[in-house]
PDB file of C-alpha atoms in Angstrom:
ATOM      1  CA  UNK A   1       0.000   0.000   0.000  1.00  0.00           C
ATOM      2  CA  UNK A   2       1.583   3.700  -1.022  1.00  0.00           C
ATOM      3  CA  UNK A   3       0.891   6.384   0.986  1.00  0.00           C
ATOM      4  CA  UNK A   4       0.489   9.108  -1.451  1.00  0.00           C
ATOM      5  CA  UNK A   5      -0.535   7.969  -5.125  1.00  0.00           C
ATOM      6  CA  UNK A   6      -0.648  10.848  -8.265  1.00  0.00           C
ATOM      7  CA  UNK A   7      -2.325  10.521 -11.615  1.00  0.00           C
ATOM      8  CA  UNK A   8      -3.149  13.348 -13.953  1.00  0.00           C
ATOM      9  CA  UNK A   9      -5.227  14.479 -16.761  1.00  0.00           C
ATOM     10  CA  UNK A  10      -7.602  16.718 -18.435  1.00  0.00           C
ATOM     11  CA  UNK A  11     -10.563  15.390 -17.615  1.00  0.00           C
ATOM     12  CA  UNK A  12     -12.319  17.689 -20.032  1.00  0.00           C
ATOM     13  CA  UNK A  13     -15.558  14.993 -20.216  1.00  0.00           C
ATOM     14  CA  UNK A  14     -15.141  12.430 -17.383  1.00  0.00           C
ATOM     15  CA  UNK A  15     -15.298   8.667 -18.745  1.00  0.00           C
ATOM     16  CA  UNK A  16     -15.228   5.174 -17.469  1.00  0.00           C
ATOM     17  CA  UNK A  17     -11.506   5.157 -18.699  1.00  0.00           C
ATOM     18  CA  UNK A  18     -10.754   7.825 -16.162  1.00  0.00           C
ATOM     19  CA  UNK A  19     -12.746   6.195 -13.115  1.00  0.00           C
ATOM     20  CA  UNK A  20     -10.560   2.755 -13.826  1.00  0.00           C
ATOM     21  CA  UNK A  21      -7.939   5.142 -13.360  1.00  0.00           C
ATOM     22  CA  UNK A  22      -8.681   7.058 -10.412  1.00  0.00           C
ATOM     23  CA  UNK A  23     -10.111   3.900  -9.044  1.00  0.00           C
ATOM     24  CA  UNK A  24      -6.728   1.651  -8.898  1.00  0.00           C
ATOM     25  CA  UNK A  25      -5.073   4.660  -7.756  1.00  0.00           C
ATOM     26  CA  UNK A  26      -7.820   4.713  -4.704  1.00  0.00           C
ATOM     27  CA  UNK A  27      -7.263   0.877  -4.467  1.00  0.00           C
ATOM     28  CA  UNK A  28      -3.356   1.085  -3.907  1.00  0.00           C
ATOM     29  CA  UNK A  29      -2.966   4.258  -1.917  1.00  0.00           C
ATOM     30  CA  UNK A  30      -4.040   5.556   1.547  1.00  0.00           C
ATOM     31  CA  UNK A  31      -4.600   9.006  -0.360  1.00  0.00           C
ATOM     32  CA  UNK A  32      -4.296  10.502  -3.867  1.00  0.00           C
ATOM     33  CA  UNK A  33      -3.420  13.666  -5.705  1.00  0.00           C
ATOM     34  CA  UNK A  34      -4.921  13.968  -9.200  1.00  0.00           C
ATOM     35  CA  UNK A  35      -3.329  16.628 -11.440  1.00  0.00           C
ATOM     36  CA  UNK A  36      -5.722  18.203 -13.221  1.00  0.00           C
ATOM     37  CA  UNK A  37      -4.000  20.515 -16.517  1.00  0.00           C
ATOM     38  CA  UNK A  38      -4.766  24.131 -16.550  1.00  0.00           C
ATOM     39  CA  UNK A  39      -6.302  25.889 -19.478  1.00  0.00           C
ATOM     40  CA  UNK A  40      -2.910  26.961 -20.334  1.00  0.00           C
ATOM     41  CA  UNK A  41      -1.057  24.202 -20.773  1.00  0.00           C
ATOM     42  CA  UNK A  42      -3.974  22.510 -22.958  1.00  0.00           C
ATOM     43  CA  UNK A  43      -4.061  25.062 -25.314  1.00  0.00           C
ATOM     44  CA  UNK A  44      -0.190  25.199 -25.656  1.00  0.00           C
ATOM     45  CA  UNK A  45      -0.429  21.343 -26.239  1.00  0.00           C
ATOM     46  CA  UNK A  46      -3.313  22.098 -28.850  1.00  0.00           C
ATOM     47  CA  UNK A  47      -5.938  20.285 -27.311  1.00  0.00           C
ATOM     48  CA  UNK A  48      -9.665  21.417 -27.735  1.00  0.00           C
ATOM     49  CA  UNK A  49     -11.811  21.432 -24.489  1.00  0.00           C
ATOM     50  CA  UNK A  50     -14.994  21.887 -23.819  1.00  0.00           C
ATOM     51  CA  UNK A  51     -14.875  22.678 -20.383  1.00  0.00           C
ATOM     52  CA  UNK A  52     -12.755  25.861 -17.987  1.00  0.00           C
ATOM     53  CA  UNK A  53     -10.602  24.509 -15.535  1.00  0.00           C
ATOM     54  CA  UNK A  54     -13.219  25.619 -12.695  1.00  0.00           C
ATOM     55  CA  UNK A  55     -15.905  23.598 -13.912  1.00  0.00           C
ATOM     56  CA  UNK A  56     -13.737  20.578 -14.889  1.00  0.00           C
ATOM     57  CA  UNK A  57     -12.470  20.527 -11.133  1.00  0.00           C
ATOM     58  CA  UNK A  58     -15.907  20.919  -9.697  1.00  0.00           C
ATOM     59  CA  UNK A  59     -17.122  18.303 -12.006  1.00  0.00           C
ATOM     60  CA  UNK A  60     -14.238  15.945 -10.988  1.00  0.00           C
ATOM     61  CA  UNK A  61     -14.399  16.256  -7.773  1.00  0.00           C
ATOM     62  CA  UNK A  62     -18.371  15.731  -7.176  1.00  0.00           C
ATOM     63  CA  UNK A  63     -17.813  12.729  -9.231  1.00  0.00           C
ATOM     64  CA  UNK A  64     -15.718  11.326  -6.557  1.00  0.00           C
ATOM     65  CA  UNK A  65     -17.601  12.107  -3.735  1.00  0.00           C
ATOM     66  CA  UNK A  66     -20.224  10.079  -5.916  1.00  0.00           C
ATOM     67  CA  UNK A  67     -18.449   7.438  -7.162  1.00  0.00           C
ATOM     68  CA  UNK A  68     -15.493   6.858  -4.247  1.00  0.00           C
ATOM     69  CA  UNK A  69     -17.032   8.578  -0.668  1.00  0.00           C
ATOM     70  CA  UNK A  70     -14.727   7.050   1.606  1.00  0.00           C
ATOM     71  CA  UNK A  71     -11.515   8.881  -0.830  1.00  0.00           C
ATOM     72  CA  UNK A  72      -9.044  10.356   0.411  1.00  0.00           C
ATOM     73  CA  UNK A  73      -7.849  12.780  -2.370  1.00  0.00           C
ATOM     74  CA  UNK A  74      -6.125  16.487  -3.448  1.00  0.00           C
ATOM     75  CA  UNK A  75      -7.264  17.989  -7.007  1.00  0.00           C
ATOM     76  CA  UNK A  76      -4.136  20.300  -8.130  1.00  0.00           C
ATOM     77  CA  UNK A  77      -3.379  22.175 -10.908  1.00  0.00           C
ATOM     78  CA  UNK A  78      -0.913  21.181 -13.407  1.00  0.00           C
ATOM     79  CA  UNK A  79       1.145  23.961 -15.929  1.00  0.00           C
ATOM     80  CA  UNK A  80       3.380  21.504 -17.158  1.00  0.00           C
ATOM     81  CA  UNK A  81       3.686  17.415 -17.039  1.00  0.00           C
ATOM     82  CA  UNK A  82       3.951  16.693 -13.175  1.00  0.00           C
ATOM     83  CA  UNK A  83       3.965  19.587 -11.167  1.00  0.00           C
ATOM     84  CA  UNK A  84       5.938  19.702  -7.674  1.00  0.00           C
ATOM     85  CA  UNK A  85       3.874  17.728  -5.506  1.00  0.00           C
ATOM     86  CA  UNK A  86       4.848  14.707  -7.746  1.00  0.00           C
ATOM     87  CA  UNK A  87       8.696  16.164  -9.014  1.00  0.00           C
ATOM     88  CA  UNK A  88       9.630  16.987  -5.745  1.00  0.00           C
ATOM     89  CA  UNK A  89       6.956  15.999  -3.158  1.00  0.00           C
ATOM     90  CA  UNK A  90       5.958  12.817  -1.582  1.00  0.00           C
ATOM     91  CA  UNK A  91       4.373  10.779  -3.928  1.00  0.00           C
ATOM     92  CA  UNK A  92       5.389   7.394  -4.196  1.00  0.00           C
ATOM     93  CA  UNK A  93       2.999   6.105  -7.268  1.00  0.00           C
ATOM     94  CA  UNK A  94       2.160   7.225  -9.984  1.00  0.00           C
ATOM     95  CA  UNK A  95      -0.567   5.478 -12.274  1.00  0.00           C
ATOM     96  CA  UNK A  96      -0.827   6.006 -15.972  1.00  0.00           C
ATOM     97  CA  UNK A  97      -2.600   4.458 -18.716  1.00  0.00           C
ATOM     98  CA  UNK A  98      -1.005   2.415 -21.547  1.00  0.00           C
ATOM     99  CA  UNK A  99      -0.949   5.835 -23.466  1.00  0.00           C
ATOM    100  CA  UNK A 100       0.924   8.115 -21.119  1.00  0.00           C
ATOM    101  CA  UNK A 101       2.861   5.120 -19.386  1.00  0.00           C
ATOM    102  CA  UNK A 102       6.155   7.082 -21.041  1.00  0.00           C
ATOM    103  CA  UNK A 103       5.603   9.648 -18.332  1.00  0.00           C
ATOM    104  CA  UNK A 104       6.751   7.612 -15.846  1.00  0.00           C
ATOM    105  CA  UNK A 105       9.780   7.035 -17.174  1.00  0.00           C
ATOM    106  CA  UNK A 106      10.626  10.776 -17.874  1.00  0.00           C
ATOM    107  CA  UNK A 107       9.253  11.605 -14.219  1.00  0.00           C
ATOM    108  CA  UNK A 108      11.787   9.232 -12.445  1.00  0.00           C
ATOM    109  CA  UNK A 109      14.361  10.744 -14.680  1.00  0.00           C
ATOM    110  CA  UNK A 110      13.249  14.542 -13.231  1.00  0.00           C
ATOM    111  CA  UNK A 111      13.844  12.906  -9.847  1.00  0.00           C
ATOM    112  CA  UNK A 112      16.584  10.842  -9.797  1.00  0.00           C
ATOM    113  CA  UNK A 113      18.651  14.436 -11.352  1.00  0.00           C
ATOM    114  CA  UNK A 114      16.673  16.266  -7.874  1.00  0.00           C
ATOM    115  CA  UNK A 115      18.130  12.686  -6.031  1.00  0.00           C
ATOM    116  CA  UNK A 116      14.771  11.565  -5.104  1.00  0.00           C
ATOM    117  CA  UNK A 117      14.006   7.916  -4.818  1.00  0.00           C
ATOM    118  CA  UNK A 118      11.775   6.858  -8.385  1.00  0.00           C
ATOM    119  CA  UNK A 119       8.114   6.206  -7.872  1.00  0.00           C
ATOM    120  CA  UNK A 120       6.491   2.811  -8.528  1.00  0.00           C
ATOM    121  CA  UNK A 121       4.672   3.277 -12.185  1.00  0.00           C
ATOM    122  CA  UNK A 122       1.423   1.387 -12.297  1.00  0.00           C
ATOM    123  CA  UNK A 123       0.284   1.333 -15.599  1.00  0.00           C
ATOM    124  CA  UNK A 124      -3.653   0.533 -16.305  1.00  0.00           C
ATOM    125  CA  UNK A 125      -4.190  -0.844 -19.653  1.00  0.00           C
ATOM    126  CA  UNK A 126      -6.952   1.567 -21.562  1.00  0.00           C
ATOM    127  CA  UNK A 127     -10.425   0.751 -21.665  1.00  0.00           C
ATOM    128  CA  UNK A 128     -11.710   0.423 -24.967  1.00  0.00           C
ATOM    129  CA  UNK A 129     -14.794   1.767 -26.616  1.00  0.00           C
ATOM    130  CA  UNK A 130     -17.402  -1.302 -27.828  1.00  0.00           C
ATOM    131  CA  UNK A 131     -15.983  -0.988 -31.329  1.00  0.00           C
ATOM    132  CA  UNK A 132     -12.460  -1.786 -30.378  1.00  0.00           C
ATOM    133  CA  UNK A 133     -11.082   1.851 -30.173  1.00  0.00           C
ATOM    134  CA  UNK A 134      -9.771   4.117 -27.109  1.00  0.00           C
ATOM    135  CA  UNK A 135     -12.337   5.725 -24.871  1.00  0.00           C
ATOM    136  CA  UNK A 136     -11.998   9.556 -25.236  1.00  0.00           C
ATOM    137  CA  UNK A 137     -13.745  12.815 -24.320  1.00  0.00           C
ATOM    138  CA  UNK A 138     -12.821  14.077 -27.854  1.00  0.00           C
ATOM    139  CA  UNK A 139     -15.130  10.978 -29.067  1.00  0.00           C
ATOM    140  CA  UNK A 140     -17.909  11.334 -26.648  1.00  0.00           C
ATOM    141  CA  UNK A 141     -18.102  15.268 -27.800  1.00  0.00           C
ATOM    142  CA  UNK A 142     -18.195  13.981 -31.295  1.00  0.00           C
ATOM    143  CA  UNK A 143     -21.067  11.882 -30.360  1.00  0.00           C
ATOM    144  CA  UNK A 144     -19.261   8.624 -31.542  1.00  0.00           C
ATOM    145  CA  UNK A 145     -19.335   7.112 -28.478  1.00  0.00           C
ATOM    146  CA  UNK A 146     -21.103   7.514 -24.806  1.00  0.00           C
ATOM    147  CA  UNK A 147     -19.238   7.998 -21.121  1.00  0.00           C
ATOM    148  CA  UNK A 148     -19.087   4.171 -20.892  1.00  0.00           C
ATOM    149  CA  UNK A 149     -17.767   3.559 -24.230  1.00  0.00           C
ATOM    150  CA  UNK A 150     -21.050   2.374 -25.983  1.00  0.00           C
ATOM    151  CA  UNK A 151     -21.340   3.178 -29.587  1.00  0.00           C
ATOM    152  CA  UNK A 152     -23.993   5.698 -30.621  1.00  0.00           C
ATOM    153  CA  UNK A 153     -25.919   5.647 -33.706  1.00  0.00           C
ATOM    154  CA  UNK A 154     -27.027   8.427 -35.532  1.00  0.00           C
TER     155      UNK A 154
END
């Protein structure tokens, strides 16, 4: 069991792919801290959101109140690809999907040049969508897919 577990994201649209995520963290770790990427550092990456940072944090963390009650969690905001808490703090996990398990790697690098002891990397394969693909907000907003990854018809 870690003490303090990190995972990150947008979480423009919240998904089943992020609650598997946020879940194992939960299941491995007496707390977490979820990055959650400012406005500014999605639009230098070149994403398109739907949603302000304000309402993305008050829609991820009612949704786990909801979903995980007993949690005991920290929603902070990310400029860059870890932020402190995880470069320099006291996190000793950090859980990534298949997609962004790279992270990890460059993360221990960051703090093994600060001489911090690595973090475990728990990787969490992706949940798919029912037709085989990745489960994204950029998919639900097209209305290709739902939340849970169902297919929608037109």
């Amino acid at each position: 069991m870690f003490r303090l577990t990190a995972l990150g994201g947008t979480f423009d649209i919240i998904h089943i792919g992020h609650l598997i995520l946020i879940e194992k963290a939960i299941s491995i770790s007496e707390k977490i801290i979820i990055g959650l990427t400012s406005d500014s550092f999605i639009t230098k990456n070149g994403k398109k959101i739907t949603n302000n940072f304000e309402q993305r944090f008050e829609n991820l963390e009612k949704i786990i109140h909801e979903k995980f009650p007993d949690c005991s969690f920290e929603i902070a905001k990310l400029d860059d690809d870890f932020g402190p808490a995880v470069i320099e703090g006291d996190v000793d996990a950090l859980v990534v999907s298949d997609e962004t398990s790279k992270k990890g790697d460059i993360l221990n690098a960051l703090r093994k040049e600060r001489k911090l002891d690595p973090v475990e990397i728990i990787t969490v394969p992706m949940k798919l969508a029912s037709d085989g693909n990745r489960i994204s907000s950029t998919r639900i907003r097209n209305s290709e897919i739902d939340s849970s990854g169902n297919i929608l018809v037109d």
